[in-house]
Amino acid sequence: FPVTIRFPIENLIEVKRNYALCPFHNEKTPSLYVKNNMYHCFGCSEHGDVIDLYMKLNNTDFISTVKALQ
C-alpha cells in the first residue's frame, strides 16, 4: 500500500467528525476538513495529503518524509 493509505492524517493531528483545528493558523473553531487522507483548510486554503502535511509540520523534504512515514 502507498504511504498515504498506510499512515492516516489522524496520526498527525486530532480529527473529529472529519474536522480539525488547522495547525497553520490560529483558530478556535475547526476549519480543516479531512477526508480520504486529504485535507483542506477553509480558513487559510492550505491543502494536500498526509505527505504534504507531514512535510509542512516538520519542515522536511519529500524523501525524509516518506522514510519517516514508513
mmCIF file of N, CA and C in Angstrom, residues 3 7 11 13 15-17 19 21 24-25 28-29 32-33 45 47 49-50 54 56 59 64 69:
data_model
loop_
_atom_site.group_PDB
_atom_site.id
_atom_site.type_symbol
_atom_site.label_atom_id
_atom_site.label_comp_id
_atom_site.label_asym_id
_atom_site.label_seq_id
_atom_site.Cartn_x
_atom_site.Cartn_y
_atom_site.Cartn_z
ATOM 1 N N VAL A 3 2.168 4.975 1.026
ATOM 2 C CA VAL A 3 2.314 5.618 2.343
ATOM 3 C C VAL A 3 1.061 6.392 2.710
ATOM 4 N N PHE A 7 -0.590 5.513 6.446
ATOM 5 C CA PHE A 7 -0.366 6.456 7.528
ATOM 6 C C PHE A 7 -1.456 7.520 7.505
ATOM 7 N N ASN A 11 -3.045 10.374 12.619
ATOM 8 C CA ASN A 11 -1.840 10.106 13.408
ATOM 9 C C ASN A 11 -1.020 11.368 13.620
ATOM 10 N N ILE A 13 -2.582 14.843 13.504
ATOM 11 C CA ILE A 13 -3.411 15.860 14.157
ATOM 12 C C ILE A 13 -4.700 15.220 14.649
ATOM 13 N N VAL A 15 -8.458 14.729 14.741
ATOM 14 C CA VAL A 15 -9.574 14.939 13.819
ATOM 15 C C VAL A 15 -10.842 14.406 14.465
ATOM 16 N N LYS A 16 -11.886 15.236 14.464
ATOM 17 C CA LYS A 16 -13.190 14.817 14.982
ATOM 18 C C LYS A 16 -14.244 15.110 13.926
ATOM 19 N N ARG A 17 -14.962 14.073 13.544
ATOM 20 C CA ARG A 17 -16.017 14.204 12.528
ATOM 21 C C ARG A 17 -15.512 14.903 11.266
ATOM 22 N N TYR A 19 -13.193 17.049 10.854
ATOM 23 C CA TYR A 19 -12.670 18.411 11.001
ATOM 24 C C TYR A 19 -11.603 18.464 12.086
ATOM 25 N N LEU A 21 -8.573 21.453 14.026
ATOM 26 C CA LEU A 21 -8.022 22.802 14.091
ATOM 27 C C LEU A 21 -6.838 22.858 13.140
ATOM 28 N N PHE A 24 -1.837 25.589 10.783
ATOM 29 C CA PHE A 24 -1.129 26.630 10.050
ATOM 30 C C PHE A 24 -1.585 28.041 10.397
ATOM 31 N N HIS A 25 -2.653 28.180 11.170
ATOM 32 C CA HIS A 25 -3.074 29.493 11.650
ATOM 33 C C HIS A 25 -3.865 29.313 12.946
ATOM 34 N N LYS A 28 -10.202 29.026 16.770
ATOM 35 C CA LYS A 28 -10.906 28.377 17.871
ATOM 36 C C LYS A 28 -11.910 27.351 17.357
ATOM 37 N N THR A 29 -12.371 27.528 16.133
ATOM 38 C CA THR A 29 -13.332 26.621 15.521
ATOM 39 C C THR A 29 -12.642 25.865 14.389
ATOM 40 N N LEU A 32 -10.273 22.886 9.228
ATOM 41 C CA LEU A 32 -9.500 21.963 8.402
ATOM 42 C C LEU A 32 -10.346 20.713 8.177
ATOM 43 N N TYR A 33 -10.745 20.494 6.938
ATOM 44 C CA TYR A 33 -11.586 19.354 6.577
ATOM 45 C C TYR A 33 -10.690 18.205 6.127
ATOM 46 N N SER A 45 -6.769 28.158 3.230
ATOM 47 C CA SER A 45 -6.657 27.497 1.924
ATOM 48 C C SER A 45 -5.505 26.499 1.793
ATOM 49 N N HIS A 47 -3.868 22.918 1.691
ATOM 50 C CA HIS A 47 -4.470 21.649 1.297
ATOM 51 C C HIS A 47 -3.376 20.674 0.881
ATOM 52 N N ASP A 49 -2.124 16.129 0.998
ATOM 53 C CA ASP A 49 -2.303 14.791 1.566
ATOM 54 C C ASP A 49 -1.433 14.658 2.808
ATOM 55 N N VAL A 50 -1.357 13.447 3.348
ATOM 56 C CA VAL A 50 -0.614 13.232 4.588
ATOM 57 C C VAL A 50 0.873 13.560 4.414
ATOM 58 N N TYR A 54 2.795 16.334 6.719
ATOM 59 C CA TYR A 54 3.989 15.986 7.488
ATOM 60 C C TYR A 54 5.159 16.898 7.113
ATOM 61 N N LYS A 56 5.099 19.938 5.905
ATOM 62 C CA LYS A 56 4.870 21.304 6.388
ATOM 63 C C LYS A 56 4.998 21.396 7.907
ATOM 64 N N ASN A 59 8.914 20.484 8.594
ATOM 65 C CA ASN A 59 9.918 21.162 7.763
ATOM 66 C C ASN A 59 10.931 20.162 7.188
ATOM 67 N N SER A 64 12.784 12.386 3.098
ATOM 68 C CA SER A 64 12.814 12.214 4.549
ATOM 69 C C SER A 64 11.415 11.918 5.085
ATOM 70 N N LEU A 69 7.436 8.132 7.452
ATOM 71 C CA LEU A 69 6.074 7.613 7.495
ATOM 72 C C LEU A 69 5.974 6.119 7.230
#
